[in-house]
PDB file of C-alpha atoms in Angstrom:
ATOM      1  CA  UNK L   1     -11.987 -14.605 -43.000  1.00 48.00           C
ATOM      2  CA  UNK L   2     -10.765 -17.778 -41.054  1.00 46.00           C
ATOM      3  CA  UNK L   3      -7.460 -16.983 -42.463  1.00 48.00           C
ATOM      4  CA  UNK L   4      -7.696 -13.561 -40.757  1.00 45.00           C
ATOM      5  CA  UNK L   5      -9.153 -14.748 -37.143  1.00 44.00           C
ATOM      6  CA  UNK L   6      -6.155 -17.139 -37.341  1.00 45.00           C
ATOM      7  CA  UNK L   7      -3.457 -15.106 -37.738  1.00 44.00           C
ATOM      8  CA  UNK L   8      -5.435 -12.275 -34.955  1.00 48.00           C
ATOM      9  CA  UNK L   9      -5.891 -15.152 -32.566  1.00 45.00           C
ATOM     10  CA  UNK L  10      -2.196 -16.992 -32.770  1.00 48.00           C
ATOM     11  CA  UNK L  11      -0.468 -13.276 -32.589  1.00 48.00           C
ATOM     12  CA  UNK L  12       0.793 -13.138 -35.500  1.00 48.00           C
ATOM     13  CA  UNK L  13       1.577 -16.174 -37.655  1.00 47.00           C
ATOM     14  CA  UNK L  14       5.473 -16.926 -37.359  1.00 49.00           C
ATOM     15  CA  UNK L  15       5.729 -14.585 -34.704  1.00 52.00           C
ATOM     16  CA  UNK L  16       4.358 -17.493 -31.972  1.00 54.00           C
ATOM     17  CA  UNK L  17       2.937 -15.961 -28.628  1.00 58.00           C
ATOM     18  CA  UNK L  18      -0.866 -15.029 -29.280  1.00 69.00           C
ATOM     19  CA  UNK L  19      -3.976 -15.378 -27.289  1.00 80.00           C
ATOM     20  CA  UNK L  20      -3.988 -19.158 -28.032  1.00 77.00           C
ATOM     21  CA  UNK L  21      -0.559 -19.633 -26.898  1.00 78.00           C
ATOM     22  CA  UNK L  22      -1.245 -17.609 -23.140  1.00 81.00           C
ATOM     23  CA  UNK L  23      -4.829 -19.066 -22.959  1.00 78.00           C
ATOM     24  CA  UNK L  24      -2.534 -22.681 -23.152  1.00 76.00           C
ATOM     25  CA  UNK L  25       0.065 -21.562 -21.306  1.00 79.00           C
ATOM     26  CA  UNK L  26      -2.625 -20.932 -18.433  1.00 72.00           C
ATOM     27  CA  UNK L  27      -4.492 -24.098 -18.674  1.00 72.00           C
ATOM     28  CA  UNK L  28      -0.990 -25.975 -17.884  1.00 74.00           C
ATOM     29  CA  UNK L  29      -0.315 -23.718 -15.159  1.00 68.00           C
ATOM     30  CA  UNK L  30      -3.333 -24.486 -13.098  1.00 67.00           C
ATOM     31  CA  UNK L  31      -2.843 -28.449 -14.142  1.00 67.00           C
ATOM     32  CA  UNK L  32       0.422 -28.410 -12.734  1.00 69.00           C
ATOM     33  CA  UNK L  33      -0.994 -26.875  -9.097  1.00 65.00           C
ATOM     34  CA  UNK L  34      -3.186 -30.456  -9.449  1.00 69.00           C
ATOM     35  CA  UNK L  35      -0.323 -32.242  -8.350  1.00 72.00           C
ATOM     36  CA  UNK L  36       1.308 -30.316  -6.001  1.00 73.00           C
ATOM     37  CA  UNK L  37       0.977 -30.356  -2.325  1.00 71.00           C
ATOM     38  CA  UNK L  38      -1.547 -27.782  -0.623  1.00 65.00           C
ATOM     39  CA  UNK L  39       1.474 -26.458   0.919  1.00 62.00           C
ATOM     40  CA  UNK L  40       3.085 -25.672  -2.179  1.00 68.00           C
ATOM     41  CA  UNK L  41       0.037 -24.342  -3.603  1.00 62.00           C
ATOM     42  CA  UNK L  42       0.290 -20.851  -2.307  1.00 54.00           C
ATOM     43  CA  UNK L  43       3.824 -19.872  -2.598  1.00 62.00           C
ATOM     44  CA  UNK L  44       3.533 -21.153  -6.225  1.00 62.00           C
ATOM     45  CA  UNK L  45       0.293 -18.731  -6.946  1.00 62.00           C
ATOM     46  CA  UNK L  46       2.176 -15.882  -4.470  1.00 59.00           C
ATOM     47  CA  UNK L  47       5.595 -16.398  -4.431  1.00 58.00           C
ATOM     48  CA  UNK L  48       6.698 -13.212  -4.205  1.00 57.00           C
ATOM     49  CA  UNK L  49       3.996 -13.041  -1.183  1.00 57.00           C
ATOM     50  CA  UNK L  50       5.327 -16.154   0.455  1.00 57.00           C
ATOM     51  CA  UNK L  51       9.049 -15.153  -0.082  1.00 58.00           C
ATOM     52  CA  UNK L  52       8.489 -12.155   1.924  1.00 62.00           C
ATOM     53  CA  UNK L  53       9.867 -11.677   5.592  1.00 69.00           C
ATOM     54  CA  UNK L  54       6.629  -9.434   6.356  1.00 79.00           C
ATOM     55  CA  UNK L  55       3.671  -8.190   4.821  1.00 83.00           C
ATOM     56  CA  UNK L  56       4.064  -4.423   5.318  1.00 86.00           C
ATOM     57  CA  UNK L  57       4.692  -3.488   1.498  1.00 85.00           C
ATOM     58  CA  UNK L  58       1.666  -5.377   0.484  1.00 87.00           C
ATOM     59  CA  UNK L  59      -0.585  -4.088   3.152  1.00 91.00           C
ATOM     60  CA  UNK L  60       1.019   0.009   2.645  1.00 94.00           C
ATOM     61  CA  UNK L  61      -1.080   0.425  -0.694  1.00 94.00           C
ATOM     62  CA  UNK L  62      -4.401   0.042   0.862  1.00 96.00           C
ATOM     63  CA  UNK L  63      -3.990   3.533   3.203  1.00 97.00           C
ATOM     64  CA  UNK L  64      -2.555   5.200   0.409  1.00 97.00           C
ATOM     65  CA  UNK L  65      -4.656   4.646  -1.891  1.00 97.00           C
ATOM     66  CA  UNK L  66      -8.193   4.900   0.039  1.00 98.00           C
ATOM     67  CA  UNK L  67      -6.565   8.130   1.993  1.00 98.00           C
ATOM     68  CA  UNK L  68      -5.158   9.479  -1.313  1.00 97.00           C
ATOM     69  CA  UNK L  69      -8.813   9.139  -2.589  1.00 98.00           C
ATOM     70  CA  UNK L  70     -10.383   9.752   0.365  1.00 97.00           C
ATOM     71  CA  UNK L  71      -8.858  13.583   0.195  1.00 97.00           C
ATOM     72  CA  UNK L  72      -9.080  14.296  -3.514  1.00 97.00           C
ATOM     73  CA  UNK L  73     -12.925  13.261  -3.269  1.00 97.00           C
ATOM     74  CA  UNK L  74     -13.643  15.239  -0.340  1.00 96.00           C
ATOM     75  CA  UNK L  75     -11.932  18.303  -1.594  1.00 96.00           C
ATOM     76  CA  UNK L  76     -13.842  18.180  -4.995  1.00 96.00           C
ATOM     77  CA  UNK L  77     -17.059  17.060  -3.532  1.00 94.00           C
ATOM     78  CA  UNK L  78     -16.900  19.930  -0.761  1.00 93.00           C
ATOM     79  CA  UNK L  79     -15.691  22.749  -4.229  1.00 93.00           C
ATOM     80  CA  UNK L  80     -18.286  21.435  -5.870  1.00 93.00           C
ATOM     81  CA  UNK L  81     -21.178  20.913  -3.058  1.00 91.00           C
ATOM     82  CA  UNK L  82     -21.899  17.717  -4.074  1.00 92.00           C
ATOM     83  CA  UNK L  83     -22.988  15.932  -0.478  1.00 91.00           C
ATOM     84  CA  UNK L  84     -23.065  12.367  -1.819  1.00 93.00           C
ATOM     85  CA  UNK L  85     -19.126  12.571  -3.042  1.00 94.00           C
ATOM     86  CA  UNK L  86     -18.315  13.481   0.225  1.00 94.00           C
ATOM     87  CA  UNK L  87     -20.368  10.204   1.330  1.00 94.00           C
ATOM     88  CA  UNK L  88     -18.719   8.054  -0.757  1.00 95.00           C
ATOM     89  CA  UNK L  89     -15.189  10.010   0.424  1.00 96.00           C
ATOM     90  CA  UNK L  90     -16.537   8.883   3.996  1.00 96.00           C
ATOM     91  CA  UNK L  91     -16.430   5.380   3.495  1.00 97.00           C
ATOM     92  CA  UNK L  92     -13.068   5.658   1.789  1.00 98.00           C
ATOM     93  CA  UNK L  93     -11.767   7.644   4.748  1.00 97.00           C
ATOM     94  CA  UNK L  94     -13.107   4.271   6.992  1.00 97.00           C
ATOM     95  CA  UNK L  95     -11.282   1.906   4.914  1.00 98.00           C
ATOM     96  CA  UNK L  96      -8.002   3.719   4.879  1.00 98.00           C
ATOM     97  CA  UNK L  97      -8.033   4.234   8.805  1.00 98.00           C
ATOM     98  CA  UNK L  98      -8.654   0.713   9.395  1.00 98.00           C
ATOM     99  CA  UNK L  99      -6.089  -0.028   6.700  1.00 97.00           C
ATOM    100  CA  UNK L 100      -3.615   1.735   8.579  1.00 97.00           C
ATOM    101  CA  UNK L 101      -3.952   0.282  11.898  1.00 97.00           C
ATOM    102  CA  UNK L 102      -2.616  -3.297  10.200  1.00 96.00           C
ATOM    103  CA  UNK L 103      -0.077  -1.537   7.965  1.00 96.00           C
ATOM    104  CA  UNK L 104       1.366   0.437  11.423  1.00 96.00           C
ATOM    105  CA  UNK L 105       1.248  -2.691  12.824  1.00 94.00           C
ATOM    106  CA  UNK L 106       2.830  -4.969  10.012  1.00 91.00           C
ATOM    107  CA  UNK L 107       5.707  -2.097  10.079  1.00 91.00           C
ATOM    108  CA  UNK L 108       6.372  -2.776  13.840  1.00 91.00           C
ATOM    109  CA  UNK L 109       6.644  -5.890  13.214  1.00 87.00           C
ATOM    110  CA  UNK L 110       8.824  -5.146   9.796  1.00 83.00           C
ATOM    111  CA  UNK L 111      11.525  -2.815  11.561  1.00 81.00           C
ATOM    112  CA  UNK L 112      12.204  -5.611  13.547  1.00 77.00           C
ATOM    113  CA  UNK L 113      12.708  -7.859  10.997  1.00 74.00           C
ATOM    114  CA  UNK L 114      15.076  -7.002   8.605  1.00 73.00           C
ATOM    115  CA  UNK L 115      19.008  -5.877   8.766  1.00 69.00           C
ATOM    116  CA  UNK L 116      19.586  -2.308   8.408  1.00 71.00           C
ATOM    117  CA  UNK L 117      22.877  -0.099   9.049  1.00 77.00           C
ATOM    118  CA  UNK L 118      22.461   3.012  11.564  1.00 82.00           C
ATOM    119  CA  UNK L 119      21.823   5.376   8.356  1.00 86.00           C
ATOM    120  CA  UNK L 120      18.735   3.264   7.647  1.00 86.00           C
ATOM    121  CA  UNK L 121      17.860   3.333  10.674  1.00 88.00           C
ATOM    122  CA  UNK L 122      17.452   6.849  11.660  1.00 91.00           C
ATOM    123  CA  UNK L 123      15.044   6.883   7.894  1.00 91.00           C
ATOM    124  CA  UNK L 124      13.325   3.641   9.373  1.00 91.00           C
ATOM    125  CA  UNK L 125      12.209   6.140  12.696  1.00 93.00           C
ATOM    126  CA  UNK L 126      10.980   9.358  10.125  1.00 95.00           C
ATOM    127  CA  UNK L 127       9.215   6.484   8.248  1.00 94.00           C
ATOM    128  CA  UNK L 128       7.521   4.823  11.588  1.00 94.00           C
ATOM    129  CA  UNK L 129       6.632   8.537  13.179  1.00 96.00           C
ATOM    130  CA  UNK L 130       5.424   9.861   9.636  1.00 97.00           C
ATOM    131  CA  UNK L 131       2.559   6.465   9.558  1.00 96.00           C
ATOM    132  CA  UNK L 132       2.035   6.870  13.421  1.00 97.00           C
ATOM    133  CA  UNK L 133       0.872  10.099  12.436  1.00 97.00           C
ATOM    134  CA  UNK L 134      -1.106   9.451   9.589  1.00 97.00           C
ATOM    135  CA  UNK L 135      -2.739   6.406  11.318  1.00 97.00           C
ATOM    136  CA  UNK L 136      -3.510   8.982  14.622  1.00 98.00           C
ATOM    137  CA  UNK L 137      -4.704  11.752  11.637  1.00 98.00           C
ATOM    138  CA  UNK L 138      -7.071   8.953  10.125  1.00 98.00           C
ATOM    139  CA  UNK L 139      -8.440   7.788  13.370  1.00 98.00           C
ATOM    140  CA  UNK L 140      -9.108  11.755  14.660  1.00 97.00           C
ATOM    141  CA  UNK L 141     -11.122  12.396  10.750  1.00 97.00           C
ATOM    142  CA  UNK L 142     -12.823   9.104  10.905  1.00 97.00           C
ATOM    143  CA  UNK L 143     -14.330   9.502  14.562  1.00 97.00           C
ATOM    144  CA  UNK L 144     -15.930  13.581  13.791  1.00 96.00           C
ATOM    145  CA  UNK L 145     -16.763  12.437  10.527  1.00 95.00           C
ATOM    146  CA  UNK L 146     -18.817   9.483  12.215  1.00 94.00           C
ATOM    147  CA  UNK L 147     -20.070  11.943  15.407  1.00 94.00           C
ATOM    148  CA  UNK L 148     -21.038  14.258  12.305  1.00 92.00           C
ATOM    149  CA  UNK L 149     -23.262  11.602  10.052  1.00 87.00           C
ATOM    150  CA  UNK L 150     -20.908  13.163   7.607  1.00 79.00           C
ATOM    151  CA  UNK L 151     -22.019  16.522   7.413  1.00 83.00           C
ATOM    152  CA  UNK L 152     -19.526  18.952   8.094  1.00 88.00           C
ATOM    153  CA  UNK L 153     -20.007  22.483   7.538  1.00 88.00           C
ATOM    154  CA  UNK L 154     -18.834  26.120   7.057  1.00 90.00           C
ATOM    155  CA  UNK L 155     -15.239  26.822   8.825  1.00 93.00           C
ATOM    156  CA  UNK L 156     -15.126  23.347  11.038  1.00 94.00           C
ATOM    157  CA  UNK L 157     -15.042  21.856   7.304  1.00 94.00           C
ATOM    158  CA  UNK L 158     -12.365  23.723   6.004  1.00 94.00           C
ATOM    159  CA  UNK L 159      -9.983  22.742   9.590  1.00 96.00           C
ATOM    160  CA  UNK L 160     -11.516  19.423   8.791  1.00 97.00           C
ATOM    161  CA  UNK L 161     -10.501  19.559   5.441  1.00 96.00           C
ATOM    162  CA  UNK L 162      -7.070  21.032   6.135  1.00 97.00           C
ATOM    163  CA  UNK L 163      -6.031  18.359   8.331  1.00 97.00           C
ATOM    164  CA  UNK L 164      -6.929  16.110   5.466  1.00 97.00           C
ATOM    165  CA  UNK L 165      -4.260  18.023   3.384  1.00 97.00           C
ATOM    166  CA  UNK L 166      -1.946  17.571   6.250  1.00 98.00           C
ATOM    167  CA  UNK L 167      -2.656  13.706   6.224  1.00 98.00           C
ATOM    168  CA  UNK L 168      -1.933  13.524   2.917  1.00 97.00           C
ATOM    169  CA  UNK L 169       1.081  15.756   2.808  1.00 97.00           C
ATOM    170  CA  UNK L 170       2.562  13.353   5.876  1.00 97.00           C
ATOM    171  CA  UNK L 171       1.617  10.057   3.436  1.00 97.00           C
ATOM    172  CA  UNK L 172       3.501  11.478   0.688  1.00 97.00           C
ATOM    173  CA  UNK L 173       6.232  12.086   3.020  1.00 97.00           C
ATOM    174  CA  UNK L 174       6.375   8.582   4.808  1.00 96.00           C
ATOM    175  CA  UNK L 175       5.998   6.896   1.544  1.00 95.00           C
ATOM    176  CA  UNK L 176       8.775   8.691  -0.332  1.00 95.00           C
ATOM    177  CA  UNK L 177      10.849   7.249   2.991  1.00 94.00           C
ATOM    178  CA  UNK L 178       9.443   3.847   2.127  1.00 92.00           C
ATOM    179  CA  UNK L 179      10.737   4.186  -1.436  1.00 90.00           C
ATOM    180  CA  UNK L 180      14.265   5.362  -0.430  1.00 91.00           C
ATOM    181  CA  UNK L 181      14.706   2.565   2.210  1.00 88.00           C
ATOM    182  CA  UNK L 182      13.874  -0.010  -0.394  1.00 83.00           C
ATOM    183  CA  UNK L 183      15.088   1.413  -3.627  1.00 86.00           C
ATOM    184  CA  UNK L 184      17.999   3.585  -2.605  1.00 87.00           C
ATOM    185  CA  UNK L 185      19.475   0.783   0.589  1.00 80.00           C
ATOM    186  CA  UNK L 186      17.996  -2.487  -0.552  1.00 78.00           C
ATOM    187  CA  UNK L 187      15.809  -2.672   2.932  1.00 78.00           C
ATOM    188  CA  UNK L 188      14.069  -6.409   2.647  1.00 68.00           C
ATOM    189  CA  UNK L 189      15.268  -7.086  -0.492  1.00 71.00           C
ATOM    190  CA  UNK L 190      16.988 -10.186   0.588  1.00 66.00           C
ATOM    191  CA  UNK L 191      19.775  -9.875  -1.963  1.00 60.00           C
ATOM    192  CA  UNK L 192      21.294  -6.930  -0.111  1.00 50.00           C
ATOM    193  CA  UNK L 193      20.377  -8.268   3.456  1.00 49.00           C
ATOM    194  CA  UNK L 194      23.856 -10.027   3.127  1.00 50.00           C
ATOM    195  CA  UNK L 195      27.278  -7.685   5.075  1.00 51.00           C
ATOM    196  CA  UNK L 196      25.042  -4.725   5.782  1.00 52.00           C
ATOM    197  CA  UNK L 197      27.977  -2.103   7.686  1.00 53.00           C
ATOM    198  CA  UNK L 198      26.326  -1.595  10.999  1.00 55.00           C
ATOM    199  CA  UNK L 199      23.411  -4.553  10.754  1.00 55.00           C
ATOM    200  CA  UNK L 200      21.441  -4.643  13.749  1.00 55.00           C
ATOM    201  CA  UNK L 201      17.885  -5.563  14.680  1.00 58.00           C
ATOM    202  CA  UNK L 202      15.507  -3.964  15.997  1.00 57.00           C
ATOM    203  CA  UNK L 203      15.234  -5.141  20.194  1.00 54.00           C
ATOM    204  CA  UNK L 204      18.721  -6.250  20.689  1.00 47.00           C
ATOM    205  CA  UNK L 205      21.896  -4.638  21.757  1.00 47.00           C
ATOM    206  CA  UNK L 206      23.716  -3.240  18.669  1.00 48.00           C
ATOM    207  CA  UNK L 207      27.219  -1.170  18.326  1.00 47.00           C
ATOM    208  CA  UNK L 208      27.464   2.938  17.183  1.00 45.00           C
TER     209      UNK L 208
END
């Protein structure tokens, strides 16, 4: 039996690796934050955090995914009159609207941050006017859902839930711009910040 918890615990015998091996591997992690500075501290816990320009494509998960489950719970609750999933769809709709208002604002603040050619730049626009809207869609919800103690009823709740669709469907939208900008352009990924054709930022003169 020891025999057999051994070779479970180390992984594998020869192979190396293992639960004893990360659970090691951990404790000398945190030793070695012991003796570095508090400065240092963070960016070696978050350094992909701390080697970021801006904070927008942390902050753009938190609307998407309360809105995202804001919706889907609203739309099931209200099929299958259950009043207390819509509740609890509420709240979500809360969080994501307040979520948006610093991910709008972190993108602001992003667009002006990073090189980008002209062809990014006309994506960069769709992208900002798709989460304007979505942040101006979750404000609108959130405010008759609060004047409404969350009970919303016959045809008023199916325009309220169809401009829920419409949020979503906008989301979807902005986020699939997000993706291309990143993915397809290199937008903020420093490697390819380097001879963009066209670089310009955002607030200063640039060439056509």
């Amino acid at each position: 039996m020891n025999n057999f918890l051994s070779f479970q615990i180390h992984g594998g015998a020869d192979h190396g690796g293992g639960v004893a091996d990360s659970v090691s591997s951990l404790l000398v992690f945190f030793e070695g934050l012991s003796t570095r500075d508090p400065a240092d501290i963070f960016s070696t816990l978050m350094p992909g955090l701390s080697g970021m320009d801006n904070i927008h494509p942390v902050l753009v998960h938190f609307p998407i995914a309360f809105l995202s489950a804001f919706f889907a719970l609203d739309m099931i609750g209200t099929l299958a009159k259950k009043q207390h999933w819509r509740n609890v769809a509420g709240w979500l709709l809360y969080l994501g609207a307040v979520a948006a208002v610093f991910t709008v604002i972190a993108g602001f603040s992003a667009a002006g941050s990073v090189a980008h050619g002209d062809e990014v730049h006309a994506i960069m626009e769709r992208h900002k006017n798709f989460g304007v809207a979505v942040l101006c869609l979750a404000i609108l919800l959130s405010a008759w859902r609060a004047i409404s103690r969350g009970v919303i009823e016959g045809m008023a709740n199916y325009f309220f839930l169809a401009l829920a669709a419409l949020l979503f469907g906008l989301m979807v939208l902005g986020a699939d711009l997000g993706g291309l900008m990143v993915y397809q352009y290199g937008v903020a990924v420093k490697s390819f910040q380097t001879d963009v054709p066209g670089a310009h930022q955002h607030g200063h003169q640039h060439q056509h």
